[in-house]
Amino acid sequence: MTELSTMKDGVANQAEASDRVLQILAEAGRLFASKGFEGTSMRDIALACGISKSLLYHHFSNKDEIYARVAVGSTLELYLFVRDRIPDGPPSQKIRAFMVATAEYFRRYRWAWIASTTAFWNDPDRRRHKERLTRRDRFENFLRGLIQEAIDAGEIRKVDVPMTGRLILSSLNWMHRWYNPNKSATPEQIAEIFFDMLFNGLRSGELIELPGAEPPRAGRRKSR
């Protein structure tokens, strides 16, 4: 469900409303991640967002609904956020856009990302857990479709698509464990570096013999 919170000339401004919901989820996620569910109140969330409690209640009926959206809804918001930022063009550039958009979402809503990641495995609600898995699979399958497009177009070699998808997502999903916002590189720049490493490789132009590796054996000539 998309909440529409603002009106302009009598017309609902969906983009601004979506940003408001994402702001609430991000601030609530930050509070849940730092203070826990029990230590966070609706008043805390409203103050963190710089909005009134009545406006907060306009979007969410209670704290549990916000927590559910952080735990479950953030996965949907991430999917929509990334999907809408995939341009037309070569499949490999779509994968690049996927990675950069995912990193942008992480930068903009980092605490919601952290709280959602924590809740992903710790939420005892089995229905919510199943729903999160379904939405996670849709996000992964979206990426796998882009990888398959790149293979079919001949832009990348034939690779194991699910394994490649896991490699890309793992490079992004664990960024919150080590990323320092005080450093110079932004998450989007880091995603660009990851993309370059993945698609251009680490090896230099010349073949380097690895220590302990046996040189290839020359085939024997058949005696005449």
CSV table of C-alpha atoms in Angstrom, one decimal:
chain,number,residue,atom,x,y,z
A,1,MET,CA,0.0,0.0,0.0
A,2,THR,CA,1.4,3.4,-1.0
A,3,GLU,CA,0.4,6.2,1.4
A,4,LEU,CA,-0.4,9.6,-0.2
A,5,SER,CA,0.4,12.3,2.4
A,6,THR,CA,0.6,15.6,0.5
A,7,MET,CA,-1.6,17.4,-1.9
A,8,LYS,CA,-0.6,20.0,-4.5
A,9,ASP,CA,-3.4,21.8,-6.4
A,10,GLY,CA,-5.8,19.2,-5.2
A,11,VAL,CA,-3.7,16.4,-6.7
A,12,ALA,CA,-1.9,13.8,-4.5
A,13,ASN,CA,1.9,14.0,-4.8
A,14,GLN,CA,2.9,10.4,-4.8
A,15,ALA,CA,6.6,10.9,-5.1
A,16,GLU,CA,6.7,13.2,-2.1
A,17,ALA,CA,4.5,10.8,-0.2
A,18,SER,CA,6.8,7.9,-1.0
A,19,ASP,CA,9.8,9.9,0.2
A,20,ARG,CA,7.9,10.6,3.5
A,21,VAL,CA,7.2,7.0,4.1
A,22,LEU,CA,10.8,6.1,3.3
A,23,GLN,CA,12.0,8.8,5.7
A,24,ILE,CA,9.8,7.4,8.5
A,25,LEU,CA,11.0,3.9,7.9
A,26,ALA,CA,14.6,5.1,7.8
A,27,GLU,CA,14.3,7.0,11.1
A,28,ALA,CA,12.3,4.3,12.7
A,29,GLY,CA,14.9,1.8,11.6
A,30,ARG,CA,17.7,3.9,13.1
A,31,LEU,CA,15.9,4.0,16.4
A,32,PHE,CA,15.0,0.3,16.3
A,33,ALA,CA,18.6,-0.6,15.5
A,34,SER,CA,20.0,1.6,18.3
A,35,LYS,CA,17.3,1.5,21.0
A,36,GLY,CA,15.4,-1.7,20.2
A,37,PHE,CA,11.7,-2.1,19.6
A,38,GLU,CA,10.6,-1.7,23.2
A,39,GLY,CA,12.9,1.3,23.8
A,40,THR,CA,11.4,3.2,20.8
A,41,SER,CA,8.1,5.1,21.0
A,42,MET,CA,5.9,6.7,18.3
A,43,ARG,CA,6.9,10.1,19.8
A,44,ASP,CA,10.6,9.2,19.3
A,45,ILE,CA,9.9,8.4,15.7
A,46,ALA,CA,7.9,11.6,15.0
A,47,LEU,CA,10.6,13.8,16.6
A,48,ALA,CA,13.3,12.1,14.6
A,49,CYS,CA,11.3,12.7,11.4
A,50,GLY,CA,10.5,16.3,12.3
A,51,ILE,CA,6.8,15.7,12.0
A,52,SER,CA,3.8,15.7,14.3
A,53,LYS,CA,2.5,12.5,15.8
A,54,SER,CA,-0.8,13.0,14.0
A,55,LEU,CA,1.0,13.0,10.6
A,56,LEU,CA,2.9,9.9,11.7
A,57,TYR,CA,-0.4,8.2,12.6
A,58,HIS,CA,-1.8,9.2,9.3
A,59,HIS,CA,0.8,6.9,7.7
A,60,PHE,CA,1.0,4.2,10.3
A,61,SER,CA,-1.6,3.0,12.8
A,62,ASN,CA,0.9,1.9,15.5
A,63,LYS,CA,4.6,1.1,16.2
A,64,ASP,CA,4.2,-2.6,15.3
A,65,GLU,CA,3.0,-1.7,11.8
A,66,ILE,CA,6.1,0.5,11.4
A,67,TYR,CA,8.3,-2.3,12.6
A,68,ALA,CA,6.6,-4.7,10.2
A,69,ARG,CA,7.3,-2.3,7.3
A,70,VAL,CA,10.9,-2.0,8.3
A,71,ALA,CA,11.2,-5.7,8.6
A,72,VAL,CA,9.2,-6.7,5.5
A,73,GLY,CA,8.3,-3.5,3.6
A,74,SER,CA,11.9,-2.3,3.2
A,75,THR,CA,12.5,-5.3,1.0
A,76,LEU,CA,9.6,-4.1,-1.2
A,77,GLU,CA,10.7,-0.5,-1.1
A,78,LEU,CA,14.2,-1.6,-2.2
A,79,TYR,CA,12.9,-3.6,-5.1
A,80,LEU,CA,10.8,-0.7,-6.4
A,81,PHE,CA,13.5,1.9,-5.7
A,82,VAL,CA,16.0,-0.2,-7.8
A,83,ARG,CA,13.6,-1.3,-10.5
A,84,ASP,CA,12.7,2.3,-11.3
A,85,ARG,CA,16.3,3.3,-11.8
A,86,ILE,CA,17.2,0.6,-14.4
A,87,PRO,CA,17.6,2.4,-17.7
A,88,ASP,CA,17.2,1.2,-21.2
A,89,GLY,CA,20.4,0.1,-22.8
A,90,PRO,CA,23.0,-2.7,-22.8
A,91,PRO,CA,22.3,-5.5,-20.2
A,92,SER,CA,25.7,-5.0,-18.5
A,93,GLN,CA,24.8,-1.4,-17.9
A,94,LYS,CA,21.5,-2.5,-16.4
A,95,ILE,CA,23.5,-4.6,-13.9
A,96,ARG,CA,25.7,-1.6,-13.1
A,97,ALA,CA,22.6,0.5,-12.5
A,98,PHE,CA,21.2,-2.2,-10.3
A,99,MET,CA,24.3,-2.2,-8.1
A,100,VAL,CA,24.5,1.6,-7.9
A,101,ALA,CA,20.8,2.0,-7.2
A,102,THR,CA,21.0,-0.6,-4.4
A,103,ALA,CA,24.0,1.3,-2.9
A,104,GLU,CA,22.1,4.6,-3.2
A,105,TYR,CA,19.1,3.0,-1.3
A,106,PHE,CA,21.6,1.9,1.4
A,107,ARG,CA,23.1,5.4,1.7
A,108,ARG,CA,19.7,7.1,1.9
A,109,TYR,CA,18.0,4.6,4.3
A,110,ARG,CA,21.0,3.0,6.0
A,111,TRP,CA,19.4,2.5,9.4
A,112,ALA,CA,16.3,1.0,7.9
A,113,TRP,CA,18.6,-1.3,6.0
A,114,ILE,CA,20.4,-2.3,9.2
A,115,ALA,CA,17.2,-2.8,11.2
A,116,SER,CA,15.6,-4.8,8.3
A,117,THR,CA,18.7,-7.0,8.1
A,118,THR,CA,18.6,-7.6,11.8
A,119,ALA,CA,14.9,-8.3,11.8
A,120,PHE,CA,15.2,-10.6,8.8
A,121,TRP,CA,16.3,-13.6,10.8
A,122,ASN,CA,15.2,-12.5,14.3
A,123,ASP,CA,11.5,-11.7,13.8
A,124,PRO,CA,9.5,-14.5,15.4
A,125,ASP,CA,6.5,-13.8,13.2
A,126,ARG,CA,6.5,-16.7,10.7
A,127,ARG,CA,4.1,-15.1,8.3
A,128,ARG,CA,6.3,-12.0,8.1
A,129,HIS,CA,9.4,-14.2,7.7
A,130,LYS,CA,7.8,-16.0,4.8
A,131,GLU,CA,6.8,-12.8,3.2
A,132,ARG,CA,10.3,-11.4,3.5
A,133,LEU,CA,11.7,-14.5,1.8
A,134,THR,CA,9.2,-14.1,-1.0
A,135,ARG,CA,10.2,-10.5,-1.6
A,136,ARG,CA,13.9,-11.3,-1.3
A,137,ASP,CA,13.6,-14.0,-3.9
A,138,ARG,CA,11.8,-11.5,-6.3
A,139,PHE,CA,14.7,-9.1,-5.8
A,140,GLU,CA,17.3,-11.8,-6.5
A,141,ASN,CA,15.3,-13.1,-9.5
A,142,PHE,CA,15.2,-9.6,-11.0
A,143,LEU,CA,19.0,-9.4,-10.8
A,144,ARG,CA,19.3,-12.9,-12.3
A,145,GLY,CA,17.2,-11.8,-15.2
A,146,LEU,CA,19.6,-9.0,-15.9
A,147,ILE,CA,22.6,-11.4,-15.7
A,148,GLN,CA,20.9,-13.8,-18.2
A,149,GLU,CA,20.2,-10.9,-20.5
A,150,ALA,CA,23.9,-10.0,-20.5
A,151,ILE,CA,24.8,-13.6,-21.2
A,152,ASP,CA,22.3,-13.9,-24.1
A,153,ALA,CA,23.6,-10.6,-25.6
A,154,GLY,CA,27.2,-12.0,-25.5
A,155,GLU,CA,28.4,-9.2,-23.1
A,156,ILE,CA,29.6,-11.7,-20.5
A,157,ARG,CA,30.5,-15.3,-20.7
A,158,LYS,CA,28.2,-18.1,-19.7
A,159,VAL,CA,28.4,-18.2,-16.0
A,160,ASP,CA,26.3,-19.8,-13.2
A,161,VAL,CA,23.5,-17.2,-13.0
A,162,PRO,CA,22.3,-17.9,-9.4
A,163,MET,CA,26.0,-18.0,-8.2
A,164,THR,CA,26.8,-14.7,-9.9
A,165,GLY,CA,23.7,-13.1,-8.5
A,166,ARG,CA,24.8,-14.2,-5.0
A,167,LEU,CA,28.3,-12.8,-5.5
A,168,ILE,CA,26.9,-9.4,-6.6
A,169,LEU,CA,24.3,-9.2,-3.8
A,170,SER,CA,26.8,-10.4,-1.1
A,171,SER,CA,29.2,-7.5,-2.1
A,172,LEU,CA,26.4,-5.1,-1.5
A,173,ASN,CA,24.3,-6.7,1.4
A,174,TRP,CA,27.2,-6.7,3.8
A,175,MET,CA,28.3,-3.2,3.2
A,176,HIS,CA,26.6,-2.1,6.4
A,177,ARG,CA,29.1,-4.1,8.4
A,178,TRP,CA,32.1,-2.2,7.4
A,179,TYR,CA,31.0,1.0,5.6
A,180,ASN,CA,32.2,4.2,7.2
A,181,PRO,CA,30.1,7.3,6.2
A,182,ASN,CA,33.0,9.5,7.3
A,183,LYS,CA,35.3,8.1,4.6
A,184,SER,CA,35.5,9.8,1.2
A,185,ALA,CA,33.9,7.1,-1.0
A,186,THR,CA,30.1,7.0,-1.2
A,187,PRO,CA,28.2,3.7,-1.4
A,188,GLU,CA,27.5,4.5,-5.0
A,189,GLN,CA,31.2,4.9,-5.7
A,190,ILE,CA,31.9,1.7,-4.0
A,191,ALA,CA,29.3,-0.1,-6.1
A,192,GLU,CA,31.0,1.3,-9.2
A,193,ILE,CA,34.3,-0.1,-8.0
A,194,PHE,CA,32.7,-3.5,-7.4
A,195,PHE,CA,31.1,-3.5,-10.8
A,196,ASP,CA,34.5,-2.7,-12.4
A,197,MET,CA,36.1,-5.6,-10.5
A,198,LEU,CA,33.4,-8.0,-11.4
A,199,PHE,CA,33.2,-7.2,-15.1
A,200,ASN,CA,36.8,-6.3,-15.9
A,201,GLY,CA,38.4,-8.8,-13.4
A,202,LEU,CA,41.5,-8.5,-11.2
A,203,ARG,CA,44.0,-10.0,-13.5
A,204,SER,CA,46.3,-7.9,-15.6
A,205,GLY,CA,46.6,-8.2,-19.3
A,206,GLU,CA,49.5,-10.7,-19.1
A,207,LEU,CA,49.1,-14.2,-17.8
A,208,ILE,CA,50.8,-14.6,-14.4
A,209,GLU,CA,52.0,-18.0,-13.3
A,210,LEU,CA,50.7,-18.7,-9.8
A,211,PRO,CA,53.1,-20.1,-7.2
A,212,GLY,CA,53.0,-23.9,-7.2
A,213,ALA,CA,51.0,-24.1,-10.4
A,214,GLU,CA,52.1,-26.6,-12.9
A,215,PRO,CA,52.7,-25.3,-16.5
A,216,PRO,CA,50.4,-26.7,-19.1
A,217,ARG,CA,51.8,-29.9,-20.7
A,218,ALA,CA,52.5,-29.9,-24.4
A,219,GLY,CA,50.7,-32.6,-26.3
A,220,ARG,CA,52.9,-35.5,-27.5
A,221,ARG,CA,53.4,-35.9,-31.2
A,222,LYS,CA,52.4,-39.3,-32.5
A,223,SER,CA,55.3,-41.2,-33.9
A,224,ARG,CA,55.2,-42.0,-37.5
